[in-house]
Short mmCIF file of C-alpha atoms in Angstrom, two decimals:
data_model
loop_
_atom_site.label_atom_id
_atom_site.label_comp_id
_atom_site.label_asym_id
_atom_site.label_seq_id
_atom_site.Cartn_x
_atom_site.Cartn_y
_atom_site.Cartn_z
CA UNK A 1 40.50 -103.72 -5.65
CA UNK A 2 38.54 -100.92 -7.04
CA UNK A 3 40.99 -98.74 -10.09
CA UNK A 4 39.36 -95.30 -10.29
CA UNK A 5 39.19 -94.70 -14.18
CA UNK A 6 38.15 -90.80 -14.21
CA UNK A 7 38.80 -88.21 -11.38
CA UNK A 8 35.86 -87.22 -9.98
CA UNK A 9 35.80 -83.61 -7.44
CA UNK A 10 32.66 -83.52 -5.18
CA UNK A 11 31.09 -80.49 -3.67
CA UNK A 12 31.22 -81.84 -0.24
CA UNK A 13 35.01 -82.30 0.25
CA UNK A 14 37.92 -79.89 -0.86
CA UNK A 15 41.56 -80.09 0.09
CA UNK A 16 44.75 -77.48 -0.12
CA UNK A 17 46.38 -80.26 -1.35
CA UNK A 18 47.61 -79.92 -4.88
CA UNK A 19 47.00 -83.28 -5.97
CA UNK A 20 44.70 -86.05 -3.88
CA UNK A 21 42.70 -89.07 -3.79
CA UNK A 22 40.26 -90.64 -1.90
CA UNK A 23 38.81 -94.06 -1.53
CA UNK A 24 36.43 -96.32 0.21
CA UNK A 25 38.27 -99.89 0.02
CA UNK A 26 35.38 -101.33 1.55
CA UNK A 27 33.05 -100.08 -1.01
CA UNK A 28 34.70 -99.96 -3.61
CA UNK A 29 34.12 -96.26 -4.18
CA UNK A 30 35.80 -93.50 -5.15
CA UNK A 31 35.09 -90.48 -2.60
CA UNK A 32 36.68 -87.68 -3.87
CA UNK A 33 39.78 -87.03 -6.15
CA UNK A 34 42.30 -83.63 -7.32
CA UNK A 35 44.22 -83.83 -10.23
CA UNK A 36 45.04 -87.38 -9.32
CA UNK A 37 47.09 -88.06 -11.89
CA UNK A 38 49.18 -85.58 -11.84
CA UNK A 39 52.93 -87.17 -10.75
CA UNK A 40 55.16 -85.63 -7.81
CA UNK A 41 58.30 -86.72 -6.87
CA UNK A 42 57.84 -89.87 -4.26
CA UNK A 43 60.26 -89.11 -1.39
CA UNK A 44 60.15 -91.34 1.54
CA UNK A 45 56.54 -93.37 -0.24
CA UNK A 46 59.56 -94.74 -2.27
CA UNK A 47 59.86 -96.98 0.17
CA UNK A 48 56.63 -98.16 0.59
CA UNK A 49 57.14 -99.76 -2.48
CA UNK A 50 59.98 -101.34 -1.36
CA UNK A 51 58.09 -103.02 1.02
CA UNK A 52 55.85 -103.97 -1.21
CA UNK A 53 58.41 -105.97 -3.31
CA UNK A 54 59.79 -107.60 -0.30
CA UNK A 55 56.81 -108.75 0.84
CA UNK A 56 56.20 -110.22 -2.56
CA UNK A 57 59.94 -112.51 -2.19
CA UNK A 58 58.62 -113.69 1.62
CA UNK A 59 55.20 -114.92 -0.12
CA UNK A 60 56.59 -116.33 -3.26
CA UNK A 61 59.26 -118.50 -1.05
CA UNK A 62 62.23 -116.43 -2.24
CA UNK A 63 63.30 -115.99 1.06
CA UNK A 64 62.66 -116.00 4.48
CA UNK A 65 62.14 -113.42 7.40
CA UNK A 66 65.29 -114.73 8.81
CA UNK A 67 67.40 -114.07 5.81
CA UNK A 68 70.28 -112.70 6.26
CA UNK A 69 71.92 -109.91 4.33
CA UNK A 70 74.94 -107.74 4.59
CA UNK A 71 75.29 -104.32 4.75
CA UNK A 72 77.93 -103.37 2.23
CA UNK A 73 79.98 -99.61 2.65
CA UNK A 74 77.60 -97.88 -0.04
CA UNK A 75 74.70 -98.85 1.79
CA UNK A 76 76.58 -97.61 4.93
CA UNK A 77 77.92 -94.51 2.76
CA UNK A 78 74.93 -93.95 1.23
CA UNK A 79 71.77 -94.71 4.22
CA UNK A 80 73.37 -95.33 7.31
CA UNK A 81 75.20 -93.35 10.38
CA UNK A 82 77.65 -91.33 7.79
CA UNK A 83 74.38 -89.91 5.85
CA UNK A 84 72.98 -88.26 8.22
CA UNK A 85 69.64 -89.44 7.64
CA UNK A 86 67.04 -91.81 8.95
CA UNK A 87 69.28 -95.07 9.78
CA UNK A 88 69.34 -98.38 11.77
CA UNK A 89 72.96 -97.68 12.56
CA UNK A 90 74.04 -100.94 10.79
CA UNK A 91 76.91 -101.31 11.14
CA UNK A 92 79.56 -101.57 7.79
CA UNK A 93 79.73 -105.37 7.20
CA UNK A 94 77.63 -106.84 9.69
CA UNK A 95 74.51 -109.15 9.01
CA UNK A 96 71.16 -108.28 9.04
CA UNK A 97 68.42 -110.62 9.10
CA UNK A 98 64.96 -109.26 6.65
CA UNK A 99 62.39 -109.04 9.47
CA UNK A 100 64.74 -106.71 11.24
CA UNK A 101 65.18 -104.92 8.00
CA UNK A 102 61.80 -104.29 7.87
CA UNK A 103 61.17 -103.03 10.88
CA UNK A 104 63.86 -100.25 10.28
CA UNK A 105 62.19 -99.69 6.91
CA UNK A 106 58.78 -99.63 7.71
CA UNK A 107 58.57 -98.42 10.92
CA UNK A 108 61.79 -95.74 11.44
CA UNK A 109 61.86 -95.18 7.83
CA UNK A 110 65.59 -96.61 7.39
CA UNK A 111 67.55 -95.75 4.55
CA UNK A 112 70.03 -97.99 4.95
CA UNK A 113 67.55 -100.72 5.63
CA UNK A 114 66.05 -99.88 2.01
CA UNK A 115 69.24 -100.07 0.34
CA UNK A 116 70.80 -103.08 2.52
CA UNK A 117 67.05 -104.98 1.18
CA UNK A 118 67.62 -103.67 -2.16
CA UNK A 119 71.15 -104.94 -2.59
CA UNK A 120 70.72 -108.34 -1.02
CA UNK A 121 67.32 -108.84 -3.37
CA UNK A 122 68.20 -108.09 -6.40
CA UNK A 123 71.59 -106.93 -6.68
CA UNK A 124 71.86 -103.21 -6.40
CA UNK A 125 69.43 -100.40 -6.50
CA UNK A 126 69.00 -100.54 -9.83
CA UNK A 127 68.40 -103.61 -10.32
CA UNK A 128 65.99 -103.47 -7.27
CA UNK A 129 64.21 -100.56 -8.81
CA UNK A 130 63.78 -102.75 -12.09
CA UNK A 131 61.50 -105.25 -9.88
CA UNK A 132 59.57 -102.13 -7.98
CA UNK A 133 58.41 -101.29 -11.75
CA UNK A 134 57.53 -104.26 -12.98
CA UNK A 135 55.59 -104.15 -9.59
CA UNK A 136 54.02 -101.11 -10.60
CA UNK A 137 53.10 -101.60 -14.19
CA UNK A 138 51.57 -105.15 -12.55
CA UNK A 139 49.11 -103.03 -10.32
CA UNK A 140 48.38 -100.55 -13.06
CA UNK A 141 50.38 -97.83 -11.12
CA UNK A 142 50.39 -95.66 -15.04
CA UNK A 143 51.72 -92.84 -14.22
CA UNK A 144 54.79 -93.95 -11.62
CA UNK A 145 58.84 -95.08 -11.99
CA UNK A 146 60.85 -95.60 -9.50
CA UNK A 147 65.04 -94.97 -9.64
CA UNK A 148 66.09 -96.37 -5.99
CA UNK A 149 63.95 -98.00 -2.77
CA UNK A 150 65.07 -94.66 -0.55
CA UNK A 151 63.61 -92.22 -2.81
CA UNK A 152 66.20 -89.91 -2.35
CA UNK A 153 66.30 -87.44 -5.65
CA UNK A 154 66.81 -88.77 -8.87
CA UNK A 155 65.86 -88.28 -12.67
CA UNK A 156 62.80 -89.28 -13.45
CA UNK A 157 61.50 -90.37 -10.46
CA UNK A 158 57.79 -89.81 -10.37
CA UNK A 159 54.79 -91.14 -8.43
CA UNK A 160 50.87 -90.00 -8.42
CA UNK A 161 47.98 -89.90 -5.46
CA UNK A 162 45.52 -92.65 -7.60
CA UNK A 163 49.35 -94.85 -8.29
CA UNK A 164 49.75 -94.43 -5.12
CA UNK A 165 45.92 -95.45 -3.91
CA UNK A 166 46.65 -98.45 -5.96
CA UNK A 167 50.05 -99.26 -4.36
CA UNK A 168 48.10 -99.29 -0.25
CA UNK A 169 45.26 -101.29 -1.63
CA UNK A 170 47.27 -104.10 -2.98
CA UNK A 171 49.09 -104.78 0.44
CA UNK A 172 46.29 -104.33 2.12
CA UNK A 173 44.61 -107.34 0.21
CA UNK A 174 48.07 -109.55 -0.94
CA UNK A 175 49.53 -108.26 2.47
CA UNK A 176 47.39 -108.49 5.12
CA UNK A 177 49.49 -110.70 7.74
CA UNK A 178 52.52 -107.72 7.06
CA UNK A 179 50.21 -104.67 7.11
CA UNK A 180 51.22 -104.10 11.26
CA UNK A 181 54.54 -103.27 10.43
CA UNK A 182 52.63 -100.02 9.32
CA UNK A 183 51.42 -99.24 12.48
CA UNK A 184 53.91 -100.31 14.46
CA UNK A 185 54.96 -97.91 17.45
CA UNK A 186 58.14 -98.73 18.48
CA UNK A 187 61.53 -100.99 17.89
CA UNK A 188 64.68 -102.01 19.38
CA UNK A 189 67.73 -104.05 17.25
CA UNK A 190 70.51 -103.94 18.18
CA UNK A 191 70.36 -102.46 21.62
CA UNK A 192 69.02 -100.04 20.15
CA UNK A 193 65.40 -97.83 20.90
CA UNK A 194 63.85 -96.12 17.38
CA UNK A 195 60.81 -94.92 17.61
CA UNK A 196 58.25 -94.43 14.25
CA UNK A 197 59.00 -91.91 12.37
CA UNK A 198 55.29 -92.27 10.51
CA UNK A 199 53.54 -88.84 11.26
CA UNK A 200 50.71 -89.39 11.12
CA UNK A 201 50.38 -92.44 13.64
CA UNK A 202 48.45 -90.76 16.87
CA UNK A 203 46.86 -88.33 15.30
CA UNK A 204 43.56 -89.59 13.54
CA UNK A 205 41.38 -91.93 14.50
CA UNK A 206 41.45 -95.72 13.25
CA UNK A 207 44.86 -94.70 10.97
CA UNK A 208 46.77 -97.29 10.78
CA UNK A 209 48.92 -96.95 7.88
CA UNK A 210 51.35 -96.13 5.36
CA UNK A 211 53.58 -93.54 5.06
CA UNK A 212 54.68 -89.61 4.49
CA UNK A 213 56.99 -87.92 1.92
CA UNK A 214 58.60 -84.94 1.45
CA UNK A 215 61.04 -83.57 -1.74
CA UNK A 216 61.76 -80.26 -3.23
CA UNK A 217 59.75 -79.23 -5.89
CA UNK A 218 56.52 -81.55 -4.33
CA UNK A 219 56.26 -80.37 -0.80
CA UNK A 220 54.80 -82.72 1.90
CA UNK A 221 52.65 -85.78 0.42
CA UNK A 222 51.03 -88.61 2.75
CA UNK A 223 49.72 -92.07 1.44
CA UNK A 224 47.27 -93.10 4.51
CA UNK A 225 44.66 -96.04 5.76
CA UNK A 226 42.40 -95.74 8.25
CA UNK A 227 40.02 -97.89 9.82
CA UNK A 228 36.61 -96.98 11.18
CA UNK A 229 33.75 -99.77 12.06
CA UNK A 230 34.09 -102.40 9.54
CA UNK A 231 35.06 -99.60 6.86
CA UNK A 232 38.52 -98.59 5.72
CA UNK A 233 39.58 -95.62 2.87
CA UNK A 234 42.61 -95.08 1.97
CA UNK A 235 44.33 -91.14 1.05
CA UNK A 236 47.25 -89.59 -1.08
CA UNK A 237 48.06 -86.24 -1.49
CA UNK A 238 51.03 -84.14 -2.01
CA UNK A 239 51.32 -80.53 -2.45
CA UNK A 240 51.47 -79.28 1.00
CA UNK A 241 53.67 -76.95 2.36
CA UNK A 242 54.40 -77.77 5.64
CA UNK A 243 54.23 -80.84 7.95
CA UNK A 244 51.72 -79.08 9.87
CA UNK A 245 49.39 -78.39 6.55
CA UNK A 246 50.16 -82.15 5.25
CA UNK A 247 48.07 -83.56 8.05
CA UNK A 248 45.47 -80.90 8.61
CA UNK A 249 44.43 -82.29 5.68
CA UNK A 250 44.30 -85.90 5.99
CA UNK A 251 42.72 -85.38 9.05
CA UNK A 252 39.91 -82.72 6.05
CA UNK A 253 39.94 -85.88 3.72
CA UNK A 254 39.80 -88.40 6.39
CA UNK A 255 37.05 -87.43 8.68
CA UNK A 256 35.27 -86.00 5.74
CA UNK A 257 34.48 -90.15 4.55
CA UNK A 258 32.55 -90.39 7.28
CA UNK A 259 30.81 -87.16 7.96
CA UNK A 260 29.90 -86.36 4.15
CA UNK A 261 28.99 -89.74 2.67
CA UNK A 262 26.34 -92.42 3.55
CA UNK A 263 26.49 -96.28 2.12
CA UNK A 264 23.39 -96.60 0.43
CA UNK A 265 22.41 -100.29 -1.36
CA UNK A 266 21.53 -99.83 -4.21
CA UNK A 267 21.11 -104.05 -5.79
CA UNK A 268 21.28 -106.46 -3.83
CA UNK A 269 23.06 -109.51 -5.04
CA UNK A 270 21.30 -111.29 -8.14
CA UNK A 271 18.60 -108.27 -8.51
CA UNK A 272 18.37 -107.29 -12.09
CA UNK A 273 20.22 -104.21 -13.07
CA UNK A 274 19.23 -103.92 -16.84
CA UNK A 275 19.29 -106.48 -20.12
CA UNK A 276 21.54 -106.94 -22.48
CA UNK A 277 20.07 -107.79 -26.92
CA UNK A 278 20.95 -111.13 -27.63
CA UNK A 279 22.14 -112.59 -31.27
CA UNK A 280 21.04 -115.72 -32.18
CA UNK A 281 19.13 -116.91 -29.42
CA UNK A 282 15.74 -119.10 -28.88
CA UNK A 283 15.70 -114.89 -26.94
CA UNK A 284 16.19 -111.33 -28.09
CA UNK A 285 17.90 -110.47 -24.58
CA UNK A 286 18.96 -111.70 -21.36
CA UNK A 287 18.96 -110.05 -18.11
CA UNK A 288 22.04 -108.64 -16.35
CA UNK A 289 22.00 -109.27 -12.32
CA UNK A 290 24.35 -107.75 -9.98
CA UNK A 291 27.07 -109.70 -9.52
CA UNK A 292 26.90 -108.89 -5.37
CA UNK A 293 25.51 -106.57 -3.26
CA UNK A 294 25.64 -102.97 -4.90
CA UNK A 295 26.85 -101.14 -1.75
CA UNK A 296 27.47 -97.20 -2.69
CA UNK A 297 28.91 -94.55 -0.67
CA UNK A 298 26.73 -91.22 -1.43
CA UNK A 299 26.77 -87.94 -0.66
CA UNK A 300 24.58 -86.91 2.72
CA UNK A 301 22.22 -84.06 1.15
CA UNK A 302 21.31 -85.42 -2.43
CA UNK A 303 22.73 -86.76 -5.24
CA UNK A 304 21.46 -85.11 -8.58
CA UNK A 305 24.84 -85.22 -10.22
CA UNK A 306 25.04 -89.64 -9.88
CA UNK A 307 23.30 -91.74 -12.59
CA UNK A 308 23.71 -95.40 -13.09
CA UNK A 309 25.21 -96.45 -16.34
CA UNK A 310 24.84 -100.52 -17.19
CA UNK A 311 28.08 -101.27 -19.67
CA UNK A 312 28.53 -104.23 -21.99
CA UNK A 313 29.68 -105.21 -25.21
CA UNK A 314 27.05 -106.13 -27.70
CA UNK A 315 25.29 -107.95 -28.61
CA UNK A 316 25.51 -111.55 -27.31
CA UNK A 317 26.54 -114.36 -29.25
CA UNK A 318 23.80 -117.30 -28.54
CA UNK A 319 24.07 -119.79 -26.68
CA UNK A 320 23.94 -117.16 -23.32
CA UNK A 321 24.91 -119.35 -20.68
CA UNK A 322 23.63 -117.89 -17.05
CA UNK A 323 26.29 -116.64 -14.47
CA UNK A 324 28.44 -115.61 -17.18
CA UNK A 325 30.45 -112.13 -16.61
CA UNK A 326 28.59 -109.89 -19.40
CA UNK A 327 29.28 -106.20 -18.44
CA UNK A 328 29.74 -103.62 -15.33
CA UNK A 329 27.29 -101.18 -13.93
CA UNK A 330 28.88 -97.97 -13.31
CA UNK A 331 28.25 -94.74 -10.48
CA UNK A 332 28.39 -92.25 -12.69
CA UNK A 333 28.92 -88.53 -10.41
CA UNK A 334 29.72 -85.15 -11.70
CA UNK A 335 31.38 -84.86 -15.32
CA UNK A 336 30.38 -88.68 -15.40
CA UNK A 337 33.27 -89.14 -13.40
CA UNK A 338 33.56 -93.36 -12.70
CA UNK A 339 32.86 -93.62 -8.76
CA UNK A 340 32.58 -96.54 -8.40
CA UNK A 341 31.73 -100.02 -10.30
CA UNK A 342 30.94 -103.42 -9.63
CA UNK A 343 30.37 -106.81 -12.81
CA UNK A 344 27.43 -107.58 -14.41
CA UNK A 345 26.37 -111.36 -14.96
CA UNK A 346 23.76 -112.83 -17.26
CA UNK A 347 20.60 -114.14 -15.41
CA UNK A 348 19.99 -116.84 -17.50
CA UNK A 349 20.47 -119.64 -19.65
CA UNK A 350 19.33 -118.62 -23.89
CA UNK A 351 19.74 -121.68 -26.18
CA UNK A 352 20.81 -121.39 -29.89
CA UNK A 353 18.22 -120.37 -31.69
CA UNK A 354 16.85 -122.04 -34.93
CA UNK A 355 18.13 -121.69 -38.53
CA UNK A 356 14.88 -119.13 -39.30
CA UNK A 357 15.53 -117.06 -35.34
CA UNK A 358 18.94 -116.89 -36.15
CA UNK A 359 18.00 -115.72 -40.14
CA UNK A 360 15.22 -112.86 -38.40
CA UNK A 361 17.68 -111.84 -36.20
CA UNK A 362 20.62 -111.03 -39.17
CA UNK A 363 17.42 -109.62 -40.73
CA UNK A 364 16.80 -107.18 -37.98
CA UNK A 365 20.19 -106.27 -37.38
CA UNK A 366 20.46 -105.30 -41.12
CA UNK A 367 17.36 -102.88 -41.46
CA UNK A 368 17.90 -101.53 -37.51
CA UNK A 369 21.17 -102.64 -35.95
CA UNK A 370 21.61 -103.88 -32.77
CA UNK A 371 20.80 -100.54 -30.27
#
């Protein structure tokens, strides 16, 4: 999954959200970012990470969908009927299969399901939060910390729009088989019919996940993924004053991905992009070629503020083997923001040079350095 390194605020898009990001996952292009590293409390968006941690446990064979977990009194009081929040209405001391708990967690946003899953997998909410944070670290979510599986207010709990986009990309790439839960419209468990609580479902064409959140200081937030005509985008935002304003902002961002950008083929796979200097070889440089088709979404109506840059650490030391990873191509947007990156490979073999050739290379480096 593409991991945007720099914020890029394009003139072609705007949002009333305090913080937002829009990534085209299909082409690995950062389309828009507004304060994407500004933290906010996750609210119920923490449940997306709870789901990801459970998905990981299922994939690793640690548990199965049929594994039963017992509803503790803590889970019942804190997240069940007495809490007056979103709940599966699970009875204390009853046993529920992970498959049903995941439906409660993702479809109905149930807090008791989140706590039962956490206690079942890790023994306590606190121990499960350690799993959540370990996964966040592995995904490169640098400005995120989870305190519990529900998203209930807690000191130190925070996420960012950028980090949430990484989480969504991880679920889409590593747990595609379970992603359908995020667009499931309803489910019935224990003779209780429950509808999906995701406020975005059915209101944005092609939207099939992931969730929404709210907190007193951070306002209304959301994390969504939309697929249309073979293209998928991920958007995350926060800081909206109401659920109505949040939905409008989600629509504006998502529609902009299709209305304001066009896919451009910059290089075919295998095409030469640049050259890299080589030290100690039979040749002084080697071509750098695109490892894949370089398809980048660029704004309609002009790209004067966009530049290409080939980056590598060099000089490369002979011998150089054809097809070795040597660097990357970057597309820089306004303010030198990195909006796209893709690997560059060496395009040919360079054998180690003779003693005299290596000596000459040394003289050149001493006198002129390597540019």
